[in-house]
Coordinates of C-alpha atoms and ligand atoms in Angstrom, one line a residue:
R1 CA 111.7 119.3 74.1
L2 CA 112.3 122.3 76.4
M3 CA 110.6 120.5 79.2
I4 CA 112.6 117.3 78.7
T5 CA 115.8 119.4 78.6
L6 CA 114.8 121.1 81.9
I7 CA 114.0 117.8 83.6
T8 CA 117.3 116.4 82.4
V9 CA 119.3 119.3 83.8
L10 CA 117.4 119.1 87.1
V11 CA 117.8 115.4 87.5
Y12 CA 121.5 115.6 86.6
L13 CA 122.2 118.3 89.2
L14 CA 120.4 116.6 92.0
P15 CA 122.3 114.3 94.3
S16 CA 121.1 110.6 94.3
F17 CA 118.5 109.8 96.8
A18 CA 119.5 107.3 99.5
K19 CA 117.3 106.1 102.4
S20 CA 118.9 102.9 103.6
S21 CA 121.6 102.5 106.2
E22 CA 125.2 102.1 105.1
S23 CA 127.8 99.8 106.5
T24 CA 131.5 100.1 106.4
K25 CA 132.3 96.6 107.7
V26 CA 134.9 94.9 105.6
I27 CA 134.9 91.1 105.6
T28 CA 138.1 89.2 105.8
L29 CA 138.1 85.5 104.7
P30 CA 140.7 83.0 105.9
K31 CA 143.4 82.3 103.3
S32 CA 142.6 78.6 103.3
L33 CA 139.3 79.4 101.5
N34 CA 141.3 80.7 98.5
L35 CA 138.6 83.3 97.6
T36 CA 139.3 86.9 96.7
L37 CA 136.8 89.4 97.9
L38 CA 136.8 92.8 96.1
T39 CA 136.6 95.7 98.5
D40 CA 137.7 98.6 96.3
P41 CA 135.4 101.7 96.6
S42 CA 134.2 101.5 93.0
T43 CA 133.1 97.8 93.2
I44 CA 131.5 98.3 96.6
S45 CA 129.7 101.4 95.4
T46 CA 128.3 99.6 92.3
A47 CA 127.1 96.7 94.5
S48 CA 125.5 99.1 97.0
H49 CA 123.1 100.6 94.4
D50 CA 120.4 99.2 92.1
Y51 CA 118.1 100.3 89.3
G52 CA 115.5 101.6 91.8
N53 CA 118.1 104.2 92.9
V54 CA 116.3 104.8 96.2
T55 CA 118.4 102.7 98.5
T56 CA 122.0 102.3 99.4
V57 CA 122.9 98.9 100.9
T58 CA 126.6 98.6 101.4
P59 CA 128.2 95.1 101.3
G60 CA 131.5 94.2 103.0
G61 CA 132.9 92.6 99.9
V62 CA 132.1 91.4 96.4
L63 CA 133.0 87.9 95.1
C64 CA 133.5 87.6 91.3
P65 CA 133.4 83.8 91.2
S66 CA 135.5 81.9 88.6
S67 CA 133.4 78.7 89.3
S68 CA 130.3 77.6 91.1
A69 CA 132.6 75.7 93.5
E70 CA 133.7 79.1 94.8
I71 CA 130.2 80.1 95.7
S72 CA 129.7 76.8 97.4
R73 CA 132.9 77.3 99.4
L74 CA 131.8 80.8 100.5
L75 CA 128.4 79.6 101.6
R76 CA 129.8 76.6 103.5
Y77 CA 132.1 78.9 105.3
A78 CA 129.3 81.5 106.0
A79 CA 127.0 78.7 107.3
N80 CA 129.6 76.9 109.5
G81 CA 132.3 79.6 110.1
E82 CA 132.8 81.7 113.2
T83 CA 132.1 84.9 111.4
I84 CA 128.5 85.0 110.3
F85 CA 127.8 87.1 107.3
Q86 CA 124.9 87.0 104.8
V87 CA 125.2 86.6 101.1
A88 CA 123.3 88.0 98.1
A89 CA 123.5 86.9 94.5
R90 CA 123.4 89.9 92.2
G91 CA 122.6 89.6 88.5
Q92 CA 122.5 93.1 87.0
G93 CA 121.2 94.7 90.2
H94 CA 118.1 95.7 88.4
S95 CA 116.1 95.3 91.6
L96 CA 114.2 98.3 92.9
N97 CA 114.8 98.3 96.7
G98 CA 118.2 96.8 97.6
Q99 CA 117.1 93.2 97.1
A100 CA 120.3 92.2 95.4
S101 CA 122.6 93.6 98.1
V102 CA 123.4 92.8 101.7
S103 CA 124.5 95.2 104.4
G104 CA 128.0 94.2 105.6
G105 CA 127.8 90.8 103.8
V106 CA 129.1 89.4 100.6
V107 CA 127.5 90.2 97.2
I108 CA 128.2 87.5 94.6
N109 CA 128.5 89.1 91.1
M110 CA 126.8 86.3 89.2
T111 CA 127.6 87.9 85.8
C112 CA 131.2 86.6 86.3
L113 CA 129.7 83.2 85.5
A114 CA 128.0 83.6 82.2
D115 CA 127.8 80.6 79.8
I116 CA 125.3 79.1 77.3
T117 CA 125.3 75.6 75.9
V118 CA 122.6 74.6 73.4
S119 CA 121.8 70.8 73.5
E120 CA 122.6 68.7 70.4
D121 CA 118.9 68.2 69.7
K122 CA 118.3 72.0 70.3
E123 CA 115.5 71.2 72.7
Y124 CA 117.0 73.2 75.5
A125 CA 120.0 75.4 76.6
D126 CA 122.0 75.0 79.8
V127 CA 122.6 78.6 80.9
A128 CA 124.7 79.9 83.8
G129 CA 122.7 81.9 86.3
G130 CA 124.5 85.2 85.7
T131 CA 124.0 85.1 81.9
L132 CA 122.0 88.0 80.5
W133 CA 118.9 87.1 78.5
V134 CA 120.1 89.2 75.6
D135 CA 123.1 86.9 75.3
V136 CA 120.9 83.8 75.5
L137 CA 118.8 85.2 72.6
R138 CA 121.9 86.1 70.6
E139 CA 123.5 82.6 71.0
T140 CA 120.3 80.5 70.5
A141 CA 118.9 82.5 67.6
E142 CA 122.2 82.1 65.8
Q143 CA 121.5 78.3 66.0
G144 CA 117.9 78.8 64.8
V145 CA 116.3 78.3 68.2
S146 CA 115.0 80.5 71.0
P147 CA 113.5 80.5 74.5
V148 CA 109.7 81.0 74.3
S149 CA 109.0 83.4 77.1
W150 CA 110.6 86.8 77.5
T151 CA 110.7 89.9 79.7
D152 CA 110.4 93.2 77.9
Y153 CA 113.9 94.1 78.8
L154 CA 116.8 91.7 78.1
H155 CA 119.7 93.1 80.0
I156 CA 118.7 91.2 83.1
S157 CA 120.1 87.9 84.3
V158 CA 118.6 84.4 84.0
G159 CA 119.0 83.8 87.8
G160 CA 117.5 87.2 88.6
T161 CA 114.3 86.8 86.6
L162 CA 113.8 83.1 87.6
S163 CA 114.0 84.3 91.2
N164 CA 111.0 86.6 90.5
A165 CA 109.0 85.1 87.6
G166 CA 110.1 86.7 84.3
I167 CA 106.9 88.0 82.8
G168 CA 106.0 89.5 79.4
G169 CA 103.8 89.5 76.4
Q170 CA 104.4 85.9 75.4
M171 CA 103.4 84.4 78.7
F172 CA 99.6 84.2 77.9
R173 CA 100.6 81.3 75.7
N174 CA 103.9 79.9 77.0
G175 CA 103.7 80.9 80.7
P176 CA 106.3 83.1 82.5
Q177 CA 110.0 82.2 82.3
I178 CA 109.7 80.2 85.5
S179 CA 107.3 77.9 83.6
N180 CA 109.9 77.1 80.9
V181 CA 112.7 75.6 83.0
L182 CA 113.4 71.9 83.0
E183 CA 116.2 71.7 85.6
L184 CA 118.3 73.8 87.8
D185 CA 121.6 73.6 89.7
V186 CA 121.3 75.4 93.0
I187 CA 123.7 76.1 95.8
T188 CA 121.7 76.2 99.0
G189 CA 122.3 78.3 102.0
K190 CA 124.2 75.4 103.5
G191 CA 126.7 75.4 100.6
E192 CA 125.4 72.2 99.1
T193 CA 125.2 72.0 95.3
L194 CA 122.0 70.2 94.2
A195 CA 120.5 69.5 90.8
C196 CA 116.8 69.8 90.9
S197 CA 113.8 69.3 88.6
P198 CA 110.1 68.3 88.9
Q199 CA 111.4 64.8 89.6
L200 CA 114.6 65.4 91.5
N201 CA 114.5 67.5 94.7
P202 CA 111.2 69.0 93.6
E203 CA 110.8 71.0 96.8
L204 CA 113.9 72.9 96.0
F205 CA 113.1 73.2 92.3
Y206 CA 109.6 74.7 92.8
G207 CA 110.8 76.7 95.8
V208 CA 113.5 78.5 93.9
L209 CA 111.3 79.4 91.0
G210 CA 109.9 82.8 92.0
G211 CA 111.6 82.2 95.4
L212 CA 113.2 85.7 95.6
G213 CA 116.7 84.2 96.1
Q214 CA 115.7 82.7 99.5
F215 CA 116.5 79.0 99.1
G216 CA 119.6 78.9 97.0
I217 CA 121.7 80.4 94.3
I218 CA 120.9 79.3 90.8
T219 CA 124.1 78.5 89.0
R220 CA 122.6 76.7 86.0
A221 CA 119.1 76.7 84.4
R222 CA 118.0 74.4 81.7
I223 CA 115.8 76.5 79.5
V224 CA 113.2 75.2 77.0
L225 CA 113.9 76.2 73.4
N226 CA 111.7 76.2 70.3
H227 CA 112.2 77.4 66.7
A228 CA 113.4 81.0 66.4
P229 CA 111.2 82.9 63.9
K230 CA 113.0 85.3 61.6
R231 CA 110.8 88.3 61.8
A232 CA 107.9 90.0 63.7
K233 CA 105.1 92.1 62.5
W234 CA 104.7 94.4 65.5
F235 CA 101.5 96.5 65.8
K236 CA 100.1 99.2 68.0
M237 CA 96.4 100.1 67.9
L238 CA 94.7 102.9 69.9
Y239 CA 91.4 102.7 71.8
S240 CA 89.5 105.4 73.6
D241 CA 87.1 102.9 75.2
F242 CA 88.5 100.8 78.1
T243 CA 85.9 98.0 77.7
A244 CA 86.6 97.6 74.0
F245 CA 90.3 97.6 74.7
T246 CA 90.2 94.9 77.4
K247 CA 87.6 92.9 75.4
D248 CA 90.0 92.7 72.4
Q249 CA 93.0 92.0 74.7
E250 CA 91.1 89.1 76.4
S251 CA 90.0 87.7 73.1
L252 CA 93.6 87.7 71.7
I253 CA 95.0 85.8 74.7
S254 CA 92.3 83.1 74.4
M255 CA 93.3 82.2 70.8
N256 CA 95.6 79.4 69.9
N257 CA 98.9 79.4 68.1
D258 CA 97.6 79.2 64.6
T259 CA 94.8 81.6 64.7
G260 CA 96.3 84.1 67.1
V261 CA 99.2 86.4 67.7
D262 CA 102.5 85.6 69.6
Y263 CA 102.7 88.6 71.9
V264 CA 100.0 90.7 73.6
E265 CA 100.7 93.7 75.8
G266 CA 99.2 97.1 76.3
Q267 CA 99.9 100.5 77.7
L268 CA 98.1 103.6 78.9
L269 CA 98.8 107.0 77.4
M270 CA 97.6 109.8 79.8
S271 CA 97.2 113.5 79.2
N272 CA 99.2 114.3 82.3
G273 CA 102.2 112.1 81.2
I274 CA 104.8 112.1 78.5
V275 CA 103.0 110.9 75.4
D276 CA 105.4 108.9 73.2
T277 CA 104.0 108.9 69.7
S278 CA 107.1 107.7 68.0
F279 CA 105.7 104.3 66.9
F280 CA 103.4 106.1 64.6
P281 CA 104.5 107.7 61.3
P282 CA 105.4 111.4 61.6
S283 CA 102.3 112.4 59.7
D284 CA 100.1 110.8 62.4
Q285 CA 102.0 111.9 65.5
S286 CA 100.2 115.1 66.2
K287 CA 96.8 113.3 65.6
V288 CA 97.8 110.8 68.3
A289 CA 98.9 113.5 70.7
D290 CA 95.6 115.3 70.1
L291 CA 93.7 112.1 70.7
V292 CA 95.3 111.8 74.1
K293 CA 94.6 115.4 74.9
N294 CA 91.0 115.1 74.0
H295 CA 90.2 111.8 75.7
S296 CA 92.6 112.2 78.7
I297 CA 93.4 108.4 78.5
I298 CA 94.1 106.4 75.4
Y299 CA 94.7 102.6 75.6
V300 CA 97.4 101.1 73.4
L301 CA 97.0 97.5 72.3
E302 CA 100.4 96.1 71.4
V303 CA 100.7 92.8 69.5
A304 CA 103.2 90.9 67.5
K305 CA 103.0 88.0 65.0
Y306 CA 106.2 86.2 64.3
Y307 CA 106.9 84.7 60.9
D308 CA 109.6 83.2 58.7
D309 CA 108.0 83.3 55.3
P310 CA 105.7 86.2 54.4
T311 CA 103.9 84.2 51.8
V312 CA 102.6 81.5 54.2
P313 CA 98.8 82.2 54.4
T314 CA 98.3 82.0 58.2
T315 CA 100.4 85.1 58.9
G316 CA 98.3 87.1 56.4
Q317 CA 95.1 85.7 57.8
V318 CA 95.9 86.6 61.4
I319 CA 96.8 90.1 60.3
D320 CA 93.7 90.4 58.2
K321 CA 91.6 89.4 61.2
L322 CA 93.5 91.9 63.4
T323 CA 92.8 94.8 61.2
K324 CA 89.2 93.8 60.5
T325 CA 87.8 92.4 63.8
L326 CA 89.4 94.5 66.5
S327 CA 87.6 97.6 67.6
Y328 CA 90.5 100.1 67.8
L329 CA 89.8 103.7 66.6
P330 CA 89.7 103.6 62.8
G331 CA 93.0 104.7 61.3
F332 CA 94.9 104.5 64.6
I333 CA 97.0 101.5 63.8
S334 CA 100.7 101.3 63.0
M335 CA 102.9 98.4 62.1
H336 CA 106.7 97.8 62.1
D337 CA 108.1 94.8 60.4
V338 CA 111.3 94.0 62.3
P339 CA 113.8 91.1 62.8
Y340 CA 112.9 88.8 65.7
F341 CA 116.0 89.9 67.6
D342 CA 115.2 93.6 67.3
F343 CA 111.6 93.0 68.4
L344 CA 112.7 91.2 71.6
N345 CA 115.5 93.7 72.3
R346 CA 113.2 96.7 71.7
V347 CA 113.7 98.3 75.1
Q348 CA 117.4 98.7 74.3
A349 CA 116.5 101.6 72.1
E350 CA 114.6 103.2 75.0
E351 CA 117.5 102.6 77.4
D352 CA 119.9 104.3 74.9
K353 CA 117.6 107.3 74.6
L354 CA 117.1 107.7 78.3
R355 CA 120.9 107.3 79.0
S356 CA 121.6 110.0 76.5
L357 CA 119.3 112.3 78.4
A358 CA 120.8 111.3 81.8
L359 CA 117.3 109.9 82.6
W360 CA 118.2 106.2 83.1
E361 CA 120.0 106.4 86.5
V362 CA 117.2 108.2 88.3
P363 CA 114.9 106.9 91.1
H364 CA 112.4 104.3 89.9
P365 CA 109.6 104.0 92.4
W366 CA 107.9 101.3 90.3
L367 CA 104.7 99.5 91.3
N368 CA 103.9 96.2 89.6
L369 CA 100.6 94.6 90.3
Y370 CA 98.5 91.6 89.1
V371 CA 94.8 92.4 89.1
P372 CA 92.1 89.8 88.7
K373 CA 90.1 90.2 85.5
T374 CA 86.7 90.5 87.2
Q375 CA 88.0 93.6 89.2
I376 CA 89.9 95.3 86.4
L377 CA 87.1 97.8 85.6
D378 CA 86.9 98.8 89.3
F379 CA 90.7 99.1 89.3
H380 CA 90.7 101.2 86.2
N381 CA 88.0 103.6 87.6
G382 CA 89.5 103.8 91.1
V383 CA 93.2 103.9 90.2
V384 CA 93.7 105.0 86.7
K385 CA 91.0 107.6 86.5
D386 CA 90.7 108.7 90.2
I387 CA 94.3 108.5 91.3
L388 CA 96.8 108.6 88.4
L389 CA 94.9 110.9 86.1
K390 CA 94.4 113.4 89.0
Q391 CA 98.2 113.8 89.5
N392 CA 99.7 117.0 88.1
S393 CA 102.0 114.9 86.1
T394 CA 103.2 111.3 85.7
S395 CA 106.3 110.1 84.0
G396 CA 107.4 106.7 82.6
V397 CA 105.4 103.9 81.2
A398 CA 102.1 102.3 82.4
L399 CA 101.8 98.7 81.2
F400 CA 98.4 97.1 81.1
Y401 CA 97.7 93.6 79.7
P402 CA 95.9 90.4 80.6
T403 CA 97.4 86.9 80.9
N404 CA 96.3 83.3 81.6
R405 CA 96.8 81.6 85.0
N406 CA 96.8 78.1 83.6
K407 CA 100.4 78.5 82.4
W408 CA 101.7 78.9 86.0
D409 CA 102.3 76.0 88.4
N410 CA 101.0 76.6 91.9
R411 CA 103.9 74.6 93.4
M412 CA 106.3 77.4 92.4
S413 CA 106.9 80.2 95.0
A414 CA 105.6 83.0 92.7
M415 CA 102.2 84.3 93.7
I416 CA 99.4 85.4 91.4
P417 CA 95.7 86.1 91.8
D418 CA 93.3 83.2 91.9
E419 CA 91.4 83.9 88.7
D420 CA 91.9 82.2 85.4
V421 CA 92.7 85.6 83.7
F422 CA 94.5 88.4 85.5
Y423 CA 96.0 91.7 84.4
V424 CA 99.6 92.8 84.6
V425 CA 99.7 96.5 85.6
G426 CA 103.2 98.0 85.6
L427 CA 103.4 101.6 86.8
L428 CA 107.0 102.2 85.8
Q429 CA 107.5 105.7 86.9
S430 CA 110.8 107.7 86.8
A431 CA 111.3 110.3 89.5
S432 CA 113.8 112.8 90.7
S433 CA 115.2 112.8 94.3
Q434 CA 112.7 115.6 95.0
N435 CA 109.5 113.9 93.9
V436 CA 110.3 110.3 94.7
Q437 CA 108.5 110.4 98.0
E438 CA 105.5 111.9 96.3
V439 CA 105.4 109.1 93.8
E440 CA 105.8 106.5 96.6
S441 CA 102.8 108.0 98.4
V442 CA 100.7 107.7 95.2
N443 CA 101.8 104.0 95.1
E444 CA 100.7 103.6 98.7
A445 CA 97.4 105.3 97.9
I446 CA 96.8 102.8 95.1
I447 CA 97.5 99.8 97.4
R448 CA 95.3 101.3 100.0
F449 CA 92.5 101.8 97.5
C450 CA 92.7 98.2 96.3
K451 CA 92.6 97.0 99.9
D452 CA 89.7 99.2 100.9
S453 CA 87.7 98.2 97.8
G454 CA 88.4 94.5 98.1
I455 CA 90.5 94.3 94.9
K456 CA 92.6 91.2 95.3
I457 CA 95.9 92.3 93.8
K458 CA 99.2 90.6 94.2
Q459 CA 102.4 92.6 93.9
Y460 CA 105.3 91.7 91.7
L461 CA 108.9 92.8 92.4
M462 CA 107.6 94.0 95.7
H463 CA 109.3 95.1 98.8
F464 CA 107.5 94.7 102.0
T465 CA 109.1 95.7 105.3
R466 CA 106.5 94.2 107.6
K467 CA 106.3 90.5 108.2
E468 CA 102.5 90.5 108.1
D469 CA 102.7 91.9 104.5
W470 CA 104.8 88.9 103.5
V471 CA 102.5 86.5 105.3
G472 CA 99.6 88.1 103.5
H473 CA 101.3 88.0 100.1
F474 CA 102.0 84.3 100.3
G475 CA 98.7 83.5 101.9
S476 CA 98.2 79.7 102.2
K477 CA 101.7 79.2 100.8
W478 CA 103.4 81.0 103.6
G479 CA 103.8 77.8 105.7
A480 CA 105.5 76.0 102.8
F481 CA 107.7 79.0 102.0
S482 CA 109.0 79.3 105.6
K483 CA 109.5 75.5 105.8
R484 CA 111.6 75.6 102.7
K485 CA 113.7 78.4 104.2
D486 CA 114.4 76.2 107.3
L487 CA 115.3 73.3 105.1
F488 CA 117.6 75.0 102.6
D489 CA 118.9 78.1 104.3
P490 CA 118.4 77.5 108.1
K491 CA 120.9 80.3 109.0
K492 CA 118.9 82.8 106.8
L493 CA 122.0 83.8 104.9
L494 CA 120.6 84.3 101.4
S495 CA 119.2 87.5 99.8
P496 CA 118.4 89.3 103.1
G497 CA 117.7 92.4 101.1
Q498 CA 114.2 91.0 100.3
D499 CA 113.4 91.6 104.0
I500 CA 111.3 88.4 104.4
F501 CA 113.0 86.6 107.3
Ligands
FAD601 P1 119.0 91.3 90.6 O1 118.3 92.6 90.8 O2 120.5 91.3 90.6 O3 118.5 90.2 91.6 C1 117.1 90.1 91.9 C2 116.9 89.1 93.1 O4 117.3 87.8 92.7 C3 117.8 89.5 94.3 O5 117.1 89.1 95.5 C4 119.0 88.6 94.1 O6 119.7 88.3 95.3 C5 118.4 87.3 93.5 N1 119.3 86.7 92.5 C6 120.0 87.2 91.5 N2 120.6 86.3 90.8 C7 120.3 85.1 91.4 C8 120.7 83.7 91.2 N3 121.5 83.4 90.2 N4 120.2 82.8 92.1 C9 119.4 83.1 93.1 N5 119.0 84.4 93.3 C10 119.5 85.4 92.5 N6 110.8 91.8 84.9 C11 109.9 91.0 84.3 O7 109.6 90.0 84.8 N7 109.4 91.4 83.1 C12 109.8 92.6 82.4 O8 109.3 92.8 81.4 C13 110.8 93.4 83.1 N8 111.2 94.5 82.5 C14 112.2 95.2 83.1 C15 112.6 96.4 82.5 C16 113.6 97.2 83.1 C17 114.1 98.4 82.4 C18 114.2 96.7 84.3 C19 115.2 97.6 85.0 C20 113.7 95.6 84.9 C21 112.7 94.9 84.3 N9 112.2 93.7 85.0 C22 111.3 92.9 84.3 C23 112.6 93.4 86.3 C24 113.6 92.3 86.4 O9 113.0 91.0 86.3 C25 114.2 92.4 87.8 O10 114.9 93.5 87.9 C26 114.9 91.1 88.3 O11 115.4 91.4 89.6 C27 116.1 90.7 87.4 O12 117.2 91.6 87.4 P2 118.6 91.2 87.7 O13 119.0 90.1 86.9 O14 119.4 92.4 87.7 O15 118.5 90.6 89.2

């Protein structure tokens, strides 16, 4: 507790860390456009920063659109007008390196256009691009339905996650969020509004999914819905053996709906990090802490089984199997029985806790990787044991779980490894302005290690500053990606903060 208080005070007192250039250029639009740009210092300051808290990218104005027609007008003007300026859509600005801002250009605050309409047959919802997933959940669940694929955190926007992928513990069965979209309305870099789907304008549809905001602004997404279960039985089990842990995770993601669980993730607890034992009953918490101390690394398997009626036999059978056939350390299992909404919105409690400690708005030098299954042991030995565990301290969460490639469509822009099963590794570190560079150099060492050892990782939520890194990232899809840029945003106006073109 004393340590947390000390860190809190330190972080609070330190000035925020900024490494990007700032611009003071203010954009003036002709009256005939009938668009109001906000340029007050508070709005500009908010739009200049993001969750990563390591960059400052200052726009010349912010548009809070009252309709998608306003976005189209702005983009037509930017594409054809005398004054050239670039444009970035911004959801919640939960990017890490300035991807949702634009130096001297216009940021569009997409949250001004939030809206959800559930179809009559409840098969899908039409959702405005700036809507937060937490609101999609609230609205759909009230009507007994729900999207099927979720990110861990729900206070992020539909357009923002669809521009990346939207990954989480349900995607082994249902695919990422980008695999659960039927149709989109997109405003291209030329200001045209186009509906697109696998049948209509497919080039734009697949390009935009995971397209890092490069081809158009998503103003509407048609999201697949299914039945919303009432509750979730949410388990965490501890392992000291990495092979047993991954074997159980891989077996769980290979099971079908009836015999398996609905959500599979995992985390690492390391003796040089903050060990959160709060999921376990108070009587077990010191045992969990000792376990981590004794083994240096403990692996947490996290699963959930949804249900409506506790008396239906399949729920009990799945749970029986979980407790009997998985090889976690005997006794180290804890279960919470929670409403479906609370389970999906579980990171909210973490946010509240961190905010109360002034630890939410700190630098976040996160590293998110996809690692092929056949190389996960080498990755574990070289990165987790030989790099992370050798640091004096680590902070934040380390996610570690496998998923299935067959739920992704290769026509989408999002990039993943070639193997049928790959792991999501999220090293979600919090830092202070003093040690952020140190964490960033550890991240670089991890990337270097993977490269030198031939581990074929792909990065997620990445930020490359060199063109060759982008070309390497997209590999054989680079040609198609740049062609789509020429087609839909030839003046290269959109989301320049991604630093691709
Ligand atoms: P922004 O950061 O505002 O934008 C992201 C990019 O998309 C920018 O380039 C922006 O210009 C572009 N963009 C935004 N809106 C649109 C639009 N309507 N049309 C076109 N382009 C647009 N991600 C996961 O996949 N899984 C997780 O479990 C997960 N957990 C997270 C937990 C936390 C605590 C945080 C902070 C983030 C997490 N994320 C996760 C990352 C999240 O997906 C990204 O931050 C993502 O960028 C969405 O955030 P946002 O809506 O604020 O988008």
